[in-house]
């Protein structure tokens, strides 16, 4: 079978689940993205039903790549920080393959964004250690070395001054505590400086929905390392998910095979 030139990329987040067919050659979207609100509670069955709805929306019959905001190994979720706890131990790739009838690959949401930014975005062509961080409901991380991903780093859960980094510096915390851009920027800087000390990165890429407001907080970010806002922004998850389905191997309907 010839390899596909387009793969349906689906980004599963805490508030919305969005999808679009992605052109693998350049990471562009082949059709306008479609978004459906994340069901509450976000149980595996309810989320799988929305994934199937997106597949039907695009009348899709080929491979599908999905992001998920948790540790994902071989398609299986091993954590559930900001989603329904029933996900822990669920083979998300097999479940989505069953409900959609398509081959499906699943990977961590920040890892997907990292792969997309390293190939088509802010970290394109960069050698050395790149750390992409997504600031949203939680903090996601992707660690890349010479463009290759080290998956499932979960640096949002790093302990900083006695609490988890994402409980201190996520965008949700900025909203809940009504922090000014300056005060939030100080917290993010504290976190980035700690990561700088631990990883000596060559580049930070700042992702997540809040990266759209880069100009408001960038002046308050104090780090020695070069830092750039993500380029693909809201599309990074879908693009990275599609790329993963092309390279990682997929779970297939009726089986739970994983290549790679
Ligand atoms: C989760 C990560 C995820 C990040 C961003 C964290 O709470 O543990 O797996 O990448 O949120 O969604």
PDB file of C-alpha atoms and ligand atoms in Angstrom:
ATOM      1  CA  UNK A   1       0.000   0.000   0.000  1.00  0.00           C
ATOM      2  CA  UNK A   2       1.460   3.451  -0.861  1.00  0.00           C
ATOM      3  CA  UNK A   3       2.139   5.614   2.200  1.00  0.00           C
ATOM      4  CA  UNK A   4      -0.543   8.232   2.739  1.00  0.00           C
ATOM      5  CA  UNK A   5       0.221  11.880   1.982  1.00  0.00           C
ATOM      6  CA  UNK A   6      -2.411  13.092   4.455  1.00  0.00           C
ATOM      7  CA  UNK A   7      -3.301  11.801   7.918  1.00  0.00           C
ATOM      8  CA  UNK A   8      -6.152  12.922  10.163  1.00  0.00           C
ATOM      9  CA  UNK A   9      -4.608  14.643  13.203  1.00  0.00           C
ATOM     10  CA  UNK A  10      -6.750  14.911  16.368  1.00  0.00           C
ATOM     11  CA  UNK A  11      -5.762  16.950  19.422  1.00  0.00           C
ATOM     12  CA  UNK A  12      -7.527  15.912  22.631  1.00  0.00           C
ATOM     13  CA  UNK A  13      -7.498  18.653  25.239  1.00  0.00           C
ATOM     14  CA  UNK A  14      -9.273  19.418  28.497  1.00  0.00           C
ATOM     15  CA  UNK A  15     -11.823  21.761  26.904  1.00  0.00           C
ATOM     16  CA  UNK A  16     -11.881  20.875  23.204  1.00  0.00           C
ATOM     17  CA  UNK A  17     -11.144  18.020  20.826  1.00  0.00           C
ATOM     18  CA  UNK A  18     -10.108  19.250  17.401  1.00  0.00           C
ATOM     19  CA  UNK A  19      -9.121  17.577  14.199  1.00  0.00           C
ATOM     20  CA  UNK A  20      -8.066  18.209  10.611  1.00  0.00           C
ATOM     21  CA  UNK A  21      -6.387  16.250   7.829  1.00  0.00           C
ATOM     22  CA  UNK A  22      -2.690  17.188   7.846  1.00  0.00           C
ATOM     23  CA  UNK A  23      -0.434  17.210   4.778  1.00  0.00           C
ATOM     24  CA  UNK A  24       2.652  15.314   5.873  1.00  0.00           C
ATOM     25  CA  UNK A  25       4.951  17.042   3.382  1.00  0.00           C
ATOM     26  CA  UNK A  26       4.752  20.472   5.011  1.00  0.00           C
ATOM     27  CA  UNK A  27       2.569  20.079   8.119  1.00  0.00           C
ATOM     28  CA  UNK A  28      -0.207  22.255   6.708  1.00  0.00           C
ATOM     29  CA  UNK A  29      -3.903  21.531   7.231  1.00  0.00           C
ATOM     30  CA  UNK A  30      -5.654  20.207   4.122  1.00  0.00           C
ATOM     31  CA  UNK A  31      -9.116  21.250   5.387  1.00  0.00           C
ATOM     32  CA  UNK A  32     -10.400  23.661   8.010  1.00  0.00           C
ATOM     33  CA  UNK A  33     -10.122  22.173  11.498  1.00  0.00           C
ATOM     34  CA  UNK A  34     -13.280  20.981  13.270  1.00  0.00           C
ATOM     35  CA  UNK A  35     -13.666  21.348  17.050  1.00  0.00           C
ATOM     36  CA  UNK A  36     -16.045  19.595  19.450  1.00  0.00           C
ATOM     37  CA  UNK A  37     -16.218  20.378  23.179  1.00  0.00           C
ATOM     38  CA  UNK A  38     -14.586  17.759  25.411  1.00  0.00           C
ATOM     39  CA  UNK A  39     -17.337  15.736  27.130  1.00  0.00           C
ATOM     40  CA  UNK A  40     -17.580  16.034  30.918  1.00  0.00           C
ATOM     41  CA  UNK A  41     -16.749  13.700  32.535  1.00  0.00           C
ATOM     42  CA  UNK A  42     -14.032  12.941  30.004  1.00  0.00           C
ATOM     43  CA  UNK A  43     -14.374   9.163  30.347  1.00  0.00           C
ATOM     44  CA  UNK A  44     -12.681   6.909  27.773  1.00  0.00           C
ATOM     45  CA  UNK A  45     -15.996   5.944  26.139  1.00  0.00           C
ATOM     46  CA  UNK A  46     -17.233   9.547  25.919  1.00  0.00           C
ATOM     47  CA  UNK A  47     -13.952  10.842  24.442  1.00  0.00           C
ATOM     48  CA  UNK A  48     -13.782   7.912  22.000  1.00  0.00           C
ATOM     49  CA  UNK A  49     -17.294   8.792  20.799  1.00  0.00           C
ATOM     50  CA  UNK A  50     -16.116  12.349  19.992  1.00  0.00           C
ATOM     51  CA  UNK A  51     -13.034  11.026  18.180  1.00  0.00           C
ATOM     52  CA  UNK A  52     -15.362   8.837  16.088  1.00  0.00           C
ATOM     53  CA  UNK A  53     -17.579  11.878  15.428  1.00  0.00           C
ATOM     54  CA  UNK A  54     -14.550  13.785  14.065  1.00  0.00           C
ATOM     55  CA  UNK A  55     -13.620  10.840  11.848  1.00  0.00           C
ATOM     56  CA  UNK A  56     -17.164  10.834  10.449  1.00  0.00           C
ATOM     57  CA  UNK A  57     -17.116  14.624  10.014  1.00  0.00           C
ATOM     58  CA  UNK A  58     -14.174  14.269   7.609  1.00  0.00           C
ATOM     59  CA  UNK A  59     -15.536  11.000   6.167  1.00  0.00           C
ATOM     60  CA  UNK A  60     -12.080   9.646   6.981  1.00  0.00           C
ATOM     61  CA  UNK A  61     -10.978   6.084   6.215  1.00  0.00           C
ATOM     62  CA  UNK A  62      -7.197   6.228   6.587  1.00  0.00           C
ATOM     63  CA  UNK A  63      -4.758   6.407   9.524  1.00  0.00           C
ATOM     64  CA  UNK A  64      -5.477   8.746  12.431  1.00  0.00           C
ATOM     65  CA  UNK A  65      -3.020  10.299  14.898  1.00  0.00           C
ATOM     66  CA  UNK A  66      -4.302  11.474  18.301  1.00  0.00           C
ATOM     67  CA  UNK A  67      -2.737  13.447  21.113  1.00  0.00           C
ATOM     68  CA  UNK A  68      -3.654  12.765  24.717  1.00  0.00           C
ATOM     69  CA  UNK A  69      -2.704  14.815  27.820  1.00  0.00           C
ATOM     70  CA  UNK A  70      -1.052  11.947  29.727  1.00  0.00           C
ATOM     71  CA  UNK A  71       1.927   9.581  29.725  1.00  0.00           C
ATOM     72  CA  UNK A  72       1.396   7.315  26.718  1.00  0.00           C
ATOM     73  CA  UNK A  73       3.421   4.169  26.137  1.00  0.00           C
ATOM     74  CA  UNK A  74       2.545   1.846  23.258  1.00  0.00           C
ATOM     75  CA  UNK A  75      -0.859   3.534  23.003  1.00  0.00           C
ATOM     76  CA  UNK A  76      -1.691   2.981  26.702  1.00  0.00           C
ATOM     77  CA  UNK A  77      -2.328   5.906  29.100  1.00  0.00           C
ATOM     78  CA  UNK A  78      -0.293   5.674  32.308  1.00  0.00           C
ATOM     79  CA  UNK A  79      -1.414   8.872  34.036  1.00  0.00           C
ATOM     80  CA  UNK A  80      -4.412  11.214  34.088  1.00  0.00           C
ATOM     81  CA  UNK A  81      -3.490  14.533  35.717  1.00  0.00           C
ATOM     82  CA  UNK A  82      -6.230  16.675  34.171  1.00  0.00           C
ATOM     83  CA  UNK A  83      -8.582  14.057  32.718  1.00  0.00           C
ATOM     84  CA  UNK A  84     -10.893  11.363  34.082  1.00  0.00           C
ATOM     85  CA  UNK A  85      -8.876   8.873  36.186  1.00  0.00           C
ATOM     86  CA  UNK A  86     -10.520   5.966  34.323  1.00  0.00           C
ATOM     87  CA  UNK A  87      -7.964   6.612  31.575  1.00  0.00           C
ATOM     88  CA  UNK A  88      -5.131   5.109  33.619  1.00  0.00           C
ATOM     89  CA  UNK A  89      -4.346   1.715  32.088  1.00  0.00           C
ATOM     90  CA  UNK A  90      -6.646   2.284  29.083  1.00  0.00           C
ATOM     91  CA  UNK A  91      -5.243   1.344  25.680  1.00  0.00           C
ATOM     92  CA  UNK A  92      -6.328   4.594  24.043  1.00  0.00           C
ATOM     93  CA  UNK A  93      -5.006   3.610  20.613  1.00  0.00           C
ATOM     94  CA  UNK A  94      -6.903   0.291  20.602  1.00  0.00           C
ATOM     95  CA  UNK A  95     -10.079   1.948  21.911  1.00  0.00           C
ATOM     96  CA  UNK A  96     -10.009   4.671  19.226  1.00  0.00           C
ATOM     97  CA  UNK A  97      -9.204   2.092  16.516  1.00  0.00           C
ATOM     98  CA  UNK A  98     -12.277   0.094  17.578  1.00  0.00           C
ATOM     99  CA  UNK A  99     -14.633   3.070  17.722  1.00  0.00           C
ATOM    100  CA  UNK A 100     -13.424   4.693  14.470  1.00  0.00           C
ATOM    101  CA  UNK A 101     -12.629   1.599  12.384  1.00  0.00           C
ATOM    102  CA  UNK A 102      -9.333   3.286  11.406  1.00  0.00           C
ATOM    103  CA  UNK A 103      -5.706   2.545  12.336  1.00  0.00           C
ATOM    104  CA  UNK A 104      -4.824   4.912  15.209  1.00  0.00           C
ATOM    105  CA  UNK A 105      -1.608   6.083  16.906  1.00  0.00           C
ATOM    106  CA  UNK A 106      -1.720   8.013  20.205  1.00  0.00           C
ATOM    107  CA  UNK A 107       1.009  10.084  21.847  1.00  0.00           C
ATOM    108  CA  UNK A 108       1.349  12.684  24.593  1.00  0.00           C
ATOM    109  CA  UNK A 109       0.025  16.130  23.602  1.00  0.00           C
ATOM    110  CA  UNK A 110       3.213  18.092  24.366  1.00  0.00           C
ATOM    111  CA  UNK A 111       5.344  15.439  22.654  1.00  0.00           C
ATOM    112  CA  UNK A 112       3.181  15.865  19.542  1.00  0.00           C
ATOM    113  CA  UNK A 113       3.644  19.639  19.646  1.00  0.00           C
ATOM    114  CA  UNK A 114       7.392  19.156  20.118  1.00  0.00           C
ATOM    115  CA  UNK A 115       7.713  16.888  17.093  1.00  0.00           C
ATOM    116  CA  UNK A 116       5.654  19.313  14.984  1.00  0.00           C
ATOM    117  CA  UNK A 117       7.671  22.382  16.048  1.00  0.00           C
ATOM    118  CA  UNK A 118      10.957  20.521  15.500  1.00  0.00           C
ATOM    119  CA  UNK A 119       9.957  19.561  11.966  1.00  0.00           C
ATOM    120  CA  UNK A 120       7.887  22.488  10.709  1.00  0.00           C
ATOM    121  CA  UNK A 121       8.045  25.216  13.349  1.00  0.00           C
ATOM    122  CA  UNK A 122      10.147  27.187  15.829  1.00  0.00           C
ATOM    123  CA  UNK A 123      12.780  24.459  16.378  1.00  0.00           C
ATOM    124  CA  UNK A 124      13.082  23.400  12.748  1.00  0.00           C
ATOM    125  CA  UNK A 125      16.616  22.303  11.883  1.00  0.00           C
ATOM    126  CA  UNK A 126      17.863  22.948  15.437  1.00  0.00           C
ATOM    127  CA  UNK A 127      20.549  20.664  16.810  1.00  0.00           C
ATOM    128  CA  UNK A 128      21.287  20.171  20.494  1.00  0.00           C
ATOM    129  CA  UNK A 129      18.807  20.094  23.372  1.00  0.00           C
ATOM    130  CA  UNK A 130      15.438  21.736  22.762  1.00  0.00           C
ATOM    131  CA  UNK A 131      12.746  21.931  25.439  1.00  0.00           C
ATOM    132  CA  UNK A 132       9.227  22.751  24.305  1.00  0.00           C
ATOM    133  CA  UNK A 133       6.770  23.612  27.067  1.00  0.00           C
ATOM    134  CA  UNK A 134       3.022  24.011  26.687  1.00  0.00           C
ATOM    135  CA  UNK A 135       1.268  26.280  29.175  1.00  0.00           C
ATOM    136  CA  UNK A 136      -2.446  25.557  29.458  1.00  0.00           C
ATOM    137  CA  UNK A 137      -4.568  23.656  31.968  1.00  0.00           C
ATOM    138  CA  UNK A 138      -1.348  21.929  32.992  1.00  0.00           C
ATOM    139  CA  UNK A 139       2.234  22.278  31.811  1.00  0.00           C
ATOM    140  CA  UNK A 140       3.360  19.815  29.161  1.00  0.00           C
ATOM    141  CA  UNK A 141       6.929  19.208  28.040  1.00  0.00           C
ATOM    142  CA  UNK A 142       8.763  17.758  25.068  1.00  0.00           C
ATOM    143  CA  UNK A 143      12.504  17.139  25.165  1.00  0.00           C
ATOM    144  CA  UNK A 144      14.264  16.879  21.805  1.00  0.00           C
ATOM    145  CA  UNK A 145      17.885  16.050  21.166  1.00  0.00           C
ATOM    146  CA  UNK A 146      19.105  16.848  17.637  1.00  0.00           C
ATOM    147  CA  UNK A 147      15.458  16.866  16.545  1.00  0.00           C
ATOM    148  CA  UNK A 148      14.672  13.455  18.071  1.00  0.00           C
ATOM    149  CA  UNK A 149      12.064  13.206  20.811  1.00  0.00           C
ATOM    150  CA  UNK A 150      12.704  11.730  24.257  1.00  0.00           C
ATOM    151  CA  UNK A 151       9.040  10.912  25.040  1.00  0.00           C
ATOM    152  CA  UNK A 152       6.968  11.370  28.211  1.00  0.00           C
ATOM    153  CA  UNK A 153       9.198  13.774  30.145  1.00  0.00           C
ATOM    154  CA  UNK A 154       6.306  15.240  32.249  1.00  0.00           C
ATOM    155  CA  UNK A 155       8.324  18.253  33.414  1.00  0.00           C
ATOM    156  CA  UNK A 156       5.130  20.059  34.425  1.00  0.00           C
ATOM    157  CA  UNK A 157       5.113  17.789  37.463  1.00  0.00           C
ATOM    158  CA  UNK A 158       8.601  18.776  38.551  1.00  0.00           C
ATOM    159  CA  UNK A 159       8.555  19.919  42.151  1.00  0.00           C
ATOM    160  CA  UNK A 160       9.437  23.556  42.598  1.00  0.00           C
ATOM    161  CA  UNK A 161       9.489  25.232  46.022  1.00  0.00           C
ATOM    162  CA  UNK A 162       7.424  22.398  47.490  1.00  0.00           C
ATOM    163  CA  UNK A 163       4.715  22.217  44.833  1.00  0.00           C
ATOM    164  CA  UNK A 164       4.269  20.910  41.324  1.00  0.00           C
ATOM    165  CA  UNK A 165       5.340  23.372  38.661  1.00  0.00           C
ATOM    166  CA  UNK A 166       1.970  23.183  36.901  1.00  0.00           C
ATOM    167  CA  UNK A 167       0.180  24.141  40.129  1.00  0.00           C
ATOM    168  CA  UNK A 168       2.379  27.263  40.252  1.00  0.00           C
ATOM    169  CA  UNK A 169       2.916  28.483  36.703  1.00  0.00           C
ATOM    170  CA  UNK A 170       0.313  26.991  34.308  1.00  0.00           C
ATOM    171  CA  UNK A 171      -1.975  29.310  32.381  1.00  0.00           C
ATOM    172  CA  UNK A 172      -4.922  27.981  34.378  1.00  0.00           C
ATOM    173  CA  UNK A 173      -3.214  29.141  37.595  1.00  0.00           C
ATOM    174  CA  UNK A 174      -2.646  32.584  36.024  1.00  0.00           C
ATOM    175  CA  UNK A 175      -6.384  32.807  35.376  1.00  0.00           C
ATOM    176  CA  UNK A 176      -7.556  31.370  38.692  1.00  0.00           C
ATOM    177  CA  UNK A 177      -5.222  33.578  40.756  1.00  0.00           C
ATOM    178  CA  UNK A 178      -5.847  36.527  38.429  1.00  0.00           C
ATOM    179  CA  UNK A 179      -2.095  37.095  38.102  1.00  0.00           C
ATOM    180  CA  UNK A 180      -0.808  40.072  36.130  1.00  0.00           C
ATOM    181  CA  UNK A 181       1.337  39.210  33.096  1.00  0.00           C
ATOM    182  CA  UNK A 182       4.301  40.474  35.078  1.00  0.00           C
ATOM    183  CA  UNK A 183       3.670  38.264  38.102  1.00  0.00           C
ATOM    184  CA  UNK A 184       2.907  35.237  35.994  1.00  0.00           C
ATOM    185  CA  UNK A 185       6.020  35.953  33.900  1.00  0.00           C
ATOM    186  CA  UNK A 186       8.080  35.932  37.100  1.00  0.00           C
ATOM    187  CA  UNK A 187       6.714  32.514  38.043  1.00  0.00           C
ATOM    188  CA  UNK A 188       7.346  31.127  34.572  1.00  0.00           C
ATOM    189  CA  UNK A 189      10.883  32.536  34.689  1.00  0.00           C
ATOM    190  CA  UNK A 190      11.525  30.853  38.032  1.00  0.00           C
ATOM    191  CA  UNK A 191      10.411  27.548  36.465  1.00  0.00           C
ATOM    192  CA  UNK A 192      12.405  28.053  33.260  1.00  0.00           C
ATOM    193  CA  UNK A 193      15.548  28.948  35.197  1.00  0.00           C
ATOM    194  CA  UNK A 194      15.223  25.697  37.134  1.00  0.00           C
ATOM    195  CA  UNK A 195      14.868  23.735  33.886  1.00  0.00           C
ATOM    196  CA  UNK A 196      17.821  25.649  32.511  1.00  0.00           C
ATOM    197  CA  UNK A 197      19.914  24.514  35.470  1.00  0.00           C
ATOM    198  CA  UNK A 198      18.803  20.874  35.096  1.00  0.00           C
ATOM    199  CA  UNK A 199      18.988  20.484  31.300  1.00  0.00           C
ATOM    200  CA  UNK A 200      21.233  23.264  29.909  1.00  0.00           C
ATOM    201  CA  UNK A 201      18.988  23.486  26.839  1.00  0.00           C
ATOM    202  CA  UNK A 202      20.034  25.296  23.657  1.00  0.00           C
ATOM    203  CA  UNK A 203      16.502  26.530  22.998  1.00  0.00           C
ATOM    204  CA  UNK A 204      13.167  26.824  24.802  1.00  0.00           C
ATOM    205  CA  UNK A 205      10.008  26.807  22.695  1.00  0.00           C
ATOM    206  CA  UNK A 206       7.023  28.352  24.448  1.00  0.00           C
ATOM    207  CA  UNK A 207       3.758  26.671  23.417  1.00  0.00           C
ATOM    208  CA  UNK A 208       0.141  26.266  24.505  1.00  0.00           C
ATOM    209  CA  UNK A 209      -2.828  28.526  23.826  1.00  0.00           C
ATOM    210  CA  UNK A 210      -1.306  31.393  25.835  1.00  0.00           C
ATOM    211  CA  UNK A 211       1.620  31.616  23.372  1.00  0.00           C
ATOM    212  CA  UNK A 212      -0.789  33.715  21.243  1.00  0.00           C
ATOM    213  CA  UNK A 213      -0.359  36.447  23.887  1.00  0.00           C
ATOM    214  CA  UNK A 214       3.458  36.195  23.738  1.00  0.00           C
ATOM    215  CA  UNK A 215       3.944  39.963  23.433  1.00  0.00           C
ATOM    216  CA  UNK A 216       2.189  40.558  26.758  1.00  0.00           C
ATOM    217  CA  UNK A 217       4.462  38.356  28.889  1.00  0.00           C
ATOM    218  CA  UNK A 218       7.674  37.914  26.863  1.00  0.00           C
ATOM    219  CA  UNK A 219       9.225  41.087  28.363  1.00  0.00           C
ATOM    220  CA  UNK A 220       8.998  39.463  31.818  1.00  0.00           C
ATOM    221  CA  UNK A 221      10.709  36.188  30.907  1.00  0.00           C
ATOM    222  CA  UNK A 222      14.204  36.209  32.320  1.00  0.00           C
ATOM    223  CA  UNK A 223      16.333  33.308  31.143  1.00  0.00           C
ATOM    224  CA  UNK A 224      19.785  33.030  29.645  1.00  0.00           C
ATOM    225  CA  UNK A 225      18.731  30.477  27.040  1.00  0.00           C
ATOM    226  CA  UNK A 226      17.218  31.541  23.741  1.00  0.00           C
ATOM    227  CA  UNK A 227      13.421  31.328  23.916  1.00  0.00           C
ATOM    228  CA  UNK A 228      10.955  31.447  21.023  1.00  0.00           C
ATOM    229  CA  UNK A 229       7.162  31.239  20.859  1.00  0.00           C
ATOM    230  CA  UNK A 230       5.739  28.180  19.101  1.00  0.00           C
ATOM    231  CA  UNK A 231       4.970  28.840  15.455  1.00  0.00           C
ATOM    232  CA  UNK A 232       2.238  26.276  14.792  1.00  0.00           C
ATOM    233  CA  UNK A 233       0.348  27.357  17.926  1.00  0.00           C
ATOM    234  CA  UNK A 234      -3.068  25.683  18.027  1.00  0.00           C
ATOM    235  CA  UNK A 235      -2.239  23.378  15.137  1.00  0.00           C
ATOM    236  CA  UNK A 236       0.919  21.850  16.612  1.00  0.00           C
ATOM    237  CA  UNK A 237      -0.899  18.974  18.369  1.00  0.00           C
ATOM    238  CA  UNK A 238      -2.832  17.919  15.255  1.00  0.00           C
ATOM    239  CA  UNK A 239       0.279  18.147  13.069  1.00  0.00           C
ATOM    240  CA  UNK A 240       2.469  16.162  15.498  1.00  0.00           C
ATOM    241  CA  UNK A 241      -0.258  13.558  15.959  1.00  0.00           C
ATOM    242  CA  UNK A 242      -0.504  13.023  12.199  1.00  0.00           C
ATOM    243  CA  UNK A 243       3.284  12.726  11.978  1.00  0.00           C
ATOM    244  CA  UNK A 244       3.283  10.136  14.755  1.00  0.00           C
ATOM    245  CA  UNK A 245       0.684   8.015  12.962  1.00  0.00           C
ATOM    246  CA  UNK A 246       2.994   8.012   9.939  1.00  0.00           C
ATOM    247  CA  UNK A 247       6.092   6.991  11.904  1.00  0.00           C
ATOM    248  CA  UNK A 248       5.119   5.209  15.148  1.00  0.00           C
ATOM    249  CA  UNK A 249       2.826   2.499  13.867  1.00  0.00           C
ATOM    250  CA  UNK A 250      -0.869   2.286  14.666  1.00  0.00           C
ATOM    251  CA  UNK A 251      -3.293   0.111  16.598  1.00  0.00           C
ATOM    252  CA  UNK A 252      -5.651  -1.515  14.120  1.00  0.00           C
ATOM    253  CA  UNK A 253      -9.365  -2.274  14.502  1.00  0.00           C
ATOM    254  CA  UNK A 254      -9.805  -5.816  15.794  1.00  0.00           C
ATOM    255  CA  UNK A 255      -6.282  -5.987  17.227  1.00  0.00           C
ATOM    256  CA  UNK A 256      -3.901  -4.007  19.380  1.00  0.00           C
ATOM    257  CA  UNK A 257      -0.773  -4.318  17.307  1.00  0.00           C
ATOM    258  CA  UNK A 258       1.816  -1.611  17.642  1.00  0.00           C
ATOM    259  CA  UNK A 259       4.753  -1.307  15.357  1.00  0.00           C
ATOM    260  CA  UNK A 260       7.766   0.739  16.412  1.00  0.00           C
TER     261      UNK A 260
HETATM  262  C1  LIG B   1       0.053  15.999  31.968  1.00  0.00           C
HETATM  263  C2  LIG B   1       0.908  15.872  30.720  1.00  0.00           C
HETATM  264  C3  LIG B   1       0.401  16.823  29.650  1.00  0.00           C
HETATM  265  C4  LIG B   1       0.292  18.234  30.193  1.00  0.00           C
HETATM  266  C5  LIG B   1      -0.298  19.196  29.181  1.00  0.00           C
HETATM  267  C6  LIG B   1       0.022  17.444  32.401  1.00  0.00           C
HETATM  268  O1  LIG B   1      -0.763  17.564  33.538  1.00  0.00           O
HETATM  269  O2  LIG B   1       0.578  15.201  33.008  1.00  0.00           O
HETATM  270  O3  LIG B   1       0.888  14.537  30.252  1.00  0.00           O
HETATM  271  O4  LIG B   1       1.291  16.798  28.559  1.00  0.00           O
HETATM  272  O5  LIG B   1      -0.514  18.261  31.357  1.00  0.00           O
HETATM  273  O6  LIG B   1      -1.577  18.822  28.785  1.00  0.00           O
END
